[in-house]
Amino acid sequence: CGKPTLRSVDRCIECRDEKLYFTKARSFGLYETVLKDVIVEFKYNHIKSLTEVLAQLLYEAYLKYYKNTLFDSMEFVPMTRKDKKLRGFNQSELLTKRLAKITKIPVSGFLVKVRKTESQMALKLSKRKKNLVGAFDFCGDKGKCGSNILLIDDVYTTGCTVSECSKVLLENGAKNVYVLTLARSTLV
């Protein structure tokens, strides 16, 4: 899952007993200090002008972790239409589209969020996974999403959101889903 740890991966208590549907997840940095402040400004204070600089950070992480991986397309974590209208934008979509221009990897946009869920931030770990079951769907032709998908989001906390999105992509023809986020929370 990409969480910094002193233990060996097979002894990681966070994902040892979890079924994660993605192949690998990596982040630019930790969700703390300046990076956290900038993401909060971008996401909750609607500072869309930060898209460019944040996409550059994603691109640095892409080069570090995925430079030699051939991706058929990129996907972003979707929001419901209502939530997107309330916020005015989907931060993951903005980041993905800007990163796509830099990398020349097409954005597929096959994922849709089909039902409102409780805010993941407000839930305990035990309820986060259940909250997202059935929340995402595929809106393309099955088998058309390509073999290797790069899924983009802003923050990886527990992995429930990106894992559920990955599951939908895999059920619809993807072979591997790789995750790239701006920040990785160390708190769970």
PDB file of C-alpha atoms in Angstrom:
ATOM      1  CA  CYS A   1       0.000   0.000   0.000  1.00  0.00           C
ATOM      2  CA  GLY A   2       3.001   2.297   0.177  1.00  0.00           C
ATOM      3  CA  LYS A   3       2.740   3.219   3.843  1.00  0.00           C
ATOM      4  CA  PRO A   4       6.134   3.935   5.381  1.00  0.00           C
ATOM      5  CA  THR A   5       6.929   1.113   7.776  1.00  0.00           C
ATOM      6  CA  LEU A   6       9.830  -0.341   9.690  1.00  0.00           C
ATOM      7  CA  ARG A   7       8.322  -3.832   9.452  1.00  0.00           C
ATOM      8  CA  SER A   8       8.552  -6.140   6.473  1.00  0.00           C
ATOM      9  CA  VAL A   9       5.600  -5.790   4.124  1.00  0.00           C
ATOM     10  CA  ASP A  10       4.165  -9.207   5.001  1.00  0.00           C
ATOM     11  CA  ARG A  11       3.966  -8.121   8.653  1.00  0.00           C
ATOM     12  CA  CYS A  12       2.273  -4.775   7.989  1.00  0.00           C
ATOM     13  CA  ILE A  13      -0.762  -4.712  10.262  1.00  0.00           C
ATOM     14  CA  GLU A  14      -2.598  -2.263   8.013  1.00  0.00           C
ATOM     15  CA  CYS A  15      -2.997  -4.441   4.928  1.00  0.00           C
ATOM     16  CA  ARG A  16      -1.901  -7.901   6.054  1.00  0.00           C
ATOM     17  CA  ASP A  17      -5.463  -9.131   6.448  1.00  0.00           C
ATOM     18  CA  GLU A  18      -7.038  -6.863   3.841  1.00  0.00           C
ATOM     19  CA  LYS A  19      -7.974  -7.655   0.265  1.00  0.00           C
ATOM     20  CA  LEU A  20      -6.573  -4.726  -1.687  1.00  0.00           C
ATOM     21  CA  TYR A  21      -7.633  -4.769  -5.328  1.00  0.00           C
ATOM     22  CA  PHE A  22      -4.869  -2.569  -6.679  1.00  0.00           C
ATOM     23  CA  THR A  23      -1.402  -3.798  -7.644  1.00  0.00           C
ATOM     24  CA  LYS A  24       0.584  -1.036  -5.963  1.00  0.00           C
ATOM     25  CA  ALA A  25      -0.044   2.373  -4.390  1.00  0.00           C
ATOM     26  CA  ARG A  26       2.468   5.178  -4.128  1.00  0.00           C
ATOM     27  CA  SER A  27       2.335   8.824  -3.052  1.00  0.00           C
ATOM     28  CA  PHE A  28       4.402  11.946  -3.524  1.00  0.00           C
ATOM     29  CA  GLY A  29       4.706  12.543   0.218  1.00  0.00           C
ATOM     30  CA  LEU A  30       3.127  12.249   3.628  1.00  0.00           C
ATOM     31  CA  TYR A  31      -0.124  13.992   4.486  1.00  0.00           C
ATOM     32  CA  GLU A  32       1.359  16.404   6.984  1.00  0.00           C
ATOM     33  CA  THR A  33       2.847  19.893   7.320  1.00  0.00           C
ATOM     34  CA  VAL A  34       3.010  21.985   4.145  1.00  0.00           C
ATOM     35  CA  LEU A  35       1.725  19.291   1.768  1.00  0.00           C
ATOM     36  CA  LYS A  36      -1.360  18.771   3.929  1.00  0.00           C
ATOM     37  CA  ASP A  37      -1.969  22.528   4.145  1.00  0.00           C
ATOM     38  CA  VAL A  38      -1.761  22.945   0.374  1.00  0.00           C
ATOM     39  CA  ILE A  39      -4.102  19.987  -0.293  1.00  0.00           C
ATOM     40  CA  VAL A  40      -6.629  21.367   2.213  1.00  0.00           C
ATOM     41  CA  GLU A  41      -6.512  24.791   0.515  1.00  0.00           C
ATOM     42  CA  PHE A  42      -6.963  23.168  -2.880  1.00  0.00           C
ATOM     43  CA  LYS A  43      -9.764  20.827  -1.893  1.00  0.00           C
ATOM     44  CA  TYR A  44     -11.800  22.653   0.733  1.00  0.00           C
ATOM     45  CA  ASN A  45     -11.056  26.320   0.024  1.00  0.00           C
ATOM     46  CA  HIS A  46     -11.552  25.810  -3.711  1.00  0.00           C
ATOM     47  CA  ILE A  47      -8.144  27.103  -4.810  1.00  0.00           C
ATOM     48  CA  LYS A  48      -8.194  25.483  -8.259  1.00  0.00           C
ATOM     49  CA  SER A  49      -5.103  27.454  -9.275  1.00  0.00           C
ATOM     50  CA  LEU A  50      -3.078  24.961  -7.200  1.00  0.00           C
ATOM     51  CA  THR A  51      -3.859  22.250  -9.774  1.00  0.00           C
ATOM     52  CA  GLU A  52      -0.706  22.967 -11.782  1.00  0.00           C
ATOM     53  CA  VAL A  53       1.773  22.769  -8.912  1.00  0.00           C
ATOM     54  CA  LEU A  54       0.071  19.711  -7.388  1.00  0.00           C
ATOM     55  CA  ALA A  55       0.048  17.942 -10.753  1.00  0.00           C
ATOM     56  CA  GLN A  56       3.784  18.610 -10.981  1.00  0.00           C
ATOM     57  CA  LEU A  57       4.245  16.869  -7.629  1.00  0.00           C
ATOM     58  CA  LEU A  58       2.221  13.927  -8.918  1.00  0.00           C
ATOM     59  CA  TYR A  59       4.408  13.866 -12.008  1.00  0.00           C
ATOM     60  CA  GLU A  60       7.543  13.674  -9.827  1.00  0.00           C
ATOM     61  CA  ALA A  61       6.044  10.686  -8.006  1.00  0.00           C
ATOM     62  CA  TYR A  62       4.993   9.144 -11.332  1.00  0.00           C
ATOM     63  CA  LEU A  63       8.576   9.374 -12.603  1.00  0.00           C
ATOM     64  CA  LYS A  64       9.946   7.905  -9.392  1.00  0.00           C
ATOM     65  CA  TYR A  65       7.566   4.958  -9.096  1.00  0.00           C
ATOM     66  CA  TYR A  66       5.922   4.289 -12.460  1.00  0.00           C
ATOM     67  CA  LYS A  67       8.196   5.637 -15.171  1.00  0.00           C
ATOM     68  CA  ASN A  68       8.776   2.173 -16.658  1.00  0.00           C
ATOM     69  CA  THR A  69       5.174   0.990 -16.420  1.00  0.00           C
ATOM     70  CA  LEU A  70       3.126   1.202 -19.607  1.00  0.00           C
ATOM     71  CA  PHE A  71      -0.362   2.510 -18.848  1.00  0.00           C
ATOM     72  CA  ASP A  72      -3.310   2.232 -21.231  1.00  0.00           C
ATOM     73  CA  SER A  73      -5.174   5.000 -19.448  1.00  0.00           C
ATOM     74  CA  MET A  74      -5.633   7.027 -16.297  1.00  0.00           C
ATOM     75  CA  GLU A  75      -8.703   7.083 -14.126  1.00  0.00           C
ATOM     76  CA  PHE A  76      -9.730   9.423 -11.317  1.00  0.00           C
ATOM     77  CA  VAL A  77     -11.785   8.775  -8.210  1.00  0.00           C
ATOM     78  CA  PRO A  78     -15.233  10.141  -9.072  1.00  0.00           C
ATOM     79  CA  MET A  79     -17.675  12.144  -6.983  1.00  0.00           C
ATOM     80  CA  THR A  80     -21.455  12.098  -7.199  1.00  0.00           C
ATOM     81  CA  ARG A  81     -22.853  14.812  -9.475  1.00  0.00           C
ATOM     82  CA  LYS A  82     -24.374  16.529  -6.452  1.00  0.00           C
ATOM     83  CA  ASP A  83     -21.102  16.565  -4.493  1.00  0.00           C
ATOM     84  CA  LYS A  84     -19.188  17.818  -7.510  1.00  0.00           C
ATOM     85  CA  LYS A  85     -21.727  20.592  -8.011  1.00  0.00           C
ATOM     86  CA  LEU A  86     -21.494  21.582  -4.328  1.00  0.00           C
ATOM     87  CA  ARG A  87     -17.686  21.735  -4.367  1.00  0.00           C
ATOM     88  CA  GLY A  88     -17.538  23.145  -7.862  1.00  0.00           C
ATOM     89  CA  PHE A  89     -14.984  20.614  -9.064  1.00  0.00           C
ATOM     90  CA  ASN A  90     -13.554  17.159  -8.459  1.00  0.00           C
ATOM     91  CA  GLN A  91      -9.979  17.613  -7.251  1.00  0.00           C
ATOM     92  CA  SER A  92      -8.959  14.129  -8.421  1.00  0.00           C
ATOM     93  CA  GLU A  93     -10.340  14.812 -11.886  1.00  0.00           C
ATOM     94  CA  LEU A  94      -8.461  18.120 -12.188  1.00  0.00           C
ATOM     95  CA  LEU A  95      -5.204  16.494 -11.099  1.00  0.00           C
ATOM     96  CA  THR A  96      -5.677  13.529 -13.426  1.00  0.00           C
ATOM     97  CA  LYS A  97      -6.432  15.648 -16.467  1.00  0.00           C
ATOM     98  CA  ARG A  98      -3.405  17.873 -15.841  1.00  0.00           C
ATOM     99  CA  LEU A  99      -1.132  14.853 -15.276  1.00  0.00           C
ATOM    100  CA  ALA A 100      -2.491  13.297 -18.470  1.00  0.00           C
ATOM    101  CA  LYS A 101      -1.371  16.354 -20.449  1.00  0.00           C
ATOM    102  CA  ILE A 102       2.132  15.995 -19.035  1.00  0.00           C
ATOM    103  CA  THR A 103       2.460  12.215 -19.509  1.00  0.00           C
ATOM    104  CA  LYS A 104       0.356  11.866 -22.684  1.00  0.00           C
ATOM    105  CA  ILE A 105      -1.577   9.014 -21.067  1.00  0.00           C
ATOM    106  CA  PRO A 106      -5.292   9.299 -21.929  1.00  0.00           C
ATOM    107  CA  VAL A 107      -7.952   9.738 -19.257  1.00  0.00           C
ATOM    108  CA  SER A 108     -10.720   7.173 -19.580  1.00  0.00           C
ATOM    109  CA  GLY A 109     -13.322   8.487 -17.135  1.00  0.00           C
ATOM    110  CA  PHE A 110     -15.058   5.110 -16.900  1.00  0.00           C
ATOM    111  CA  LEU A 111     -15.733   5.277 -13.177  1.00  0.00           C
ATOM    112  CA  VAL A 112     -18.829   6.945 -11.780  1.00  0.00           C
ATOM    113  CA  LYS A 113     -19.991   7.319  -8.221  1.00  0.00           C
ATOM    114  CA  VAL A 114     -23.568   6.098  -8.233  1.00  0.00           C
ATOM    115  CA  ARG A 115     -24.603   6.744  -4.672  1.00  0.00           C
ATOM    116  CA  LYS A 116     -23.938   9.237  -1.920  1.00  0.00           C
ATOM    117  CA  THR A 117     -21.761   7.939   0.893  1.00  0.00           C
ATOM    118  CA  GLU A 118     -20.881   9.290   4.293  1.00  0.00           C
ATOM    119  CA  SER A 119     -17.646  11.242   4.450  1.00  0.00           C
ATOM    120  CA  GLN A 120     -14.833   8.737   4.918  1.00  0.00           C
ATOM    121  CA  MET A 121     -13.088  11.186   7.253  1.00  0.00           C
ATOM    122  CA  ALA A 122     -16.023  10.980   9.665  1.00  0.00           C
ATOM    123  CA  LEU A 123     -15.948   7.185   9.893  1.00  0.00           C
ATOM    124  CA  LYS A 124     -13.926   4.720  11.912  1.00  0.00           C
ATOM    125  CA  LEU A 125     -11.738   2.305   9.979  1.00  0.00           C
ATOM    126  CA  SER A 126     -14.157  -0.581  10.526  1.00  0.00           C
ATOM    127  CA  LYS A 127     -16.986   1.316   8.781  1.00  0.00           C
ATOM    128  CA  ARG A 128     -15.053   2.894   5.899  1.00  0.00           C
ATOM    129  CA  LYS A 129     -15.018  -0.231   3.738  1.00  0.00           C
ATOM    130  CA  LYS A 130     -18.742  -0.935   4.182  1.00  0.00           C
ATOM    131  CA  ASN A 131     -19.536   2.697   3.411  1.00  0.00           C
ATOM    132  CA  LEU A 132     -18.125   2.373  -0.117  1.00  0.00           C
ATOM    133  CA  VAL A 133     -19.442  -1.039  -1.173  1.00  0.00           C
ATOM    134  CA  GLY A 134     -21.461  -0.525  -4.351  1.00  0.00           C
ATOM    135  CA  ALA A 135     -20.767   3.220  -4.449  1.00  0.00           C
ATOM    136  CA  PHE A 136     -18.857   3.077  -7.760  1.00  0.00           C
ATOM    137  CA  ASP A 137     -19.812   1.720 -11.152  1.00  0.00           C
ATOM    138  CA  PHE A 138     -18.332   1.374 -14.626  1.00  0.00           C
ATOM    139  CA  CYS A 139     -19.847   3.427 -17.448  1.00  0.00           C
ATOM    140  CA  GLY A 140     -17.968   2.095 -20.464  1.00  0.00           C
ATOM    141  CA  ASP A 141     -17.785  -1.023 -22.571  1.00  0.00           C
ATOM    142  CA  LYS A 142     -16.538  -3.982 -20.550  1.00  0.00           C
ATOM    143  CA  GLY A 143     -13.016  -4.851 -21.552  1.00  0.00           C
ATOM    144  CA  LYS A 144     -12.309  -1.430 -23.108  1.00  0.00           C
ATOM    145  CA  CYS A 145     -10.485   0.118 -20.156  1.00  0.00           C
ATOM    146  CA  GLY A 146      -7.133  -1.483 -21.004  1.00  0.00           C
ATOM    147  CA  SER A 147      -4.742  -3.731 -19.143  1.00  0.00           C
ATOM    148  CA  ASN A 148      -2.848  -1.274 -16.937  1.00  0.00           C
ATOM    149  CA  ILE A 149      -4.722   1.616 -15.350  1.00  0.00           C
ATOM    150  CA  LEU A 150      -3.224   4.439 -13.291  1.00  0.00           C
ATOM    151  CA  LEU A 151      -5.796   5.552 -10.692  1.00  0.00           C
ATOM    152  CA  ILE A 152      -5.317   9.047  -9.272  1.00  0.00           C
ATOM    153  CA  ASP A 153      -6.588  10.524  -6.010  1.00  0.00           C
ATOM    154  CA  ASP A 154      -5.452  13.309  -3.721  1.00  0.00           C
ATOM    155  CA  VAL A 155      -4.938  11.483  -0.394  1.00  0.00           C
ATOM    156  CA  TYR A 156      -4.548   7.798   0.489  1.00  0.00           C
ATOM    157  CA  THR A 157      -5.730   7.210   4.039  1.00  0.00           C
ATOM    158  CA  THR A 158      -6.962   3.639   4.490  1.00  0.00           C
ATOM    159  CA  GLY A 159      -7.027   2.615   0.842  1.00  0.00           C
ATOM    160  CA  CYS A 160     -10.743   1.772   0.956  1.00  0.00           C
ATOM    161  CA  THR A 161     -11.698   4.269  -1.754  1.00  0.00           C
ATOM    162  CA  VAL A 162      -8.968   3.365  -4.247  1.00  0.00           C
ATOM    163  CA  SER A 163      -9.407  -0.333  -3.552  1.00  0.00           C
ATOM    164  CA  GLU A 164     -13.146  -0.181  -4.248  1.00  0.00           C
ATOM    165  CA  CYS A 165     -12.508   1.795  -7.459  1.00  0.00           C
ATOM    166  CA  SER A 166      -9.838  -0.723  -8.456  1.00  0.00           C
ATOM    167  CA  LYS A 167     -12.244  -3.590  -7.873  1.00  0.00           C
ATOM    168  CA  VAL A 168     -14.751  -2.067 -10.318  1.00  0.00           C
ATOM    169  CA  LEU A 169     -12.024  -1.558 -12.946  1.00  0.00           C
ATOM    170  CA  LEU A 170     -10.790  -5.137 -12.552  1.00  0.00           C
ATOM    171  CA  GLU A 171     -14.330  -6.499 -12.848  1.00  0.00           C
ATOM    172  CA  ASN A 172     -14.611  -4.652 -16.164  1.00  0.00           C
ATOM    173  CA  GLY A 173     -11.474  -5.848 -17.898  1.00  0.00           C
ATOM    174  CA  ALA A 174      -8.464  -4.157 -16.341  1.00  0.00           C
ATOM    175  CA  LYS A 175      -5.593  -6.514 -15.506  1.00  0.00           C
ATOM    176  CA  ASN A 176      -3.728  -4.204 -13.097  1.00  0.00           C
ATOM    177  CA  VAL A 177      -4.627  -0.993 -11.322  1.00  0.00           C
ATOM    178  CA  TYR A 178      -1.832   1.139  -9.929  1.00  0.00           C
ATOM    179  CA  VAL A 179      -2.599   4.001  -7.558  1.00  0.00           C
ATOM    180  CA  LEU A 180      -0.882   7.374  -7.388  1.00  0.00           C
ATOM    181  CA  THR A 181      -1.807  10.017  -4.822  1.00  0.00           C
ATOM    182  CA  LEU A 182      -0.366  13.309  -3.717  1.00  0.00           C
ATOM    183  CA  ALA A 183      -0.183  12.296  -0.088  1.00  0.00           C
ATOM    184  CA  ARG A 184      -0.223   9.230   2.130  1.00  0.00           C
ATOM    185  CA  SER A 185      -1.735   9.534   5.562  1.00  0.00           C
ATOM    186  CA  THR A 186       0.144   7.719   8.290  1.00  0.00           C
ATOM    187  CA  LEU A 187      -2.850   7.921  10.613  1.00  0.00           C
ATOM    188  CA  VAL A 188      -5.487   5.226  10.514  1.00  0.00           C
TER     189      VAL A 188
END
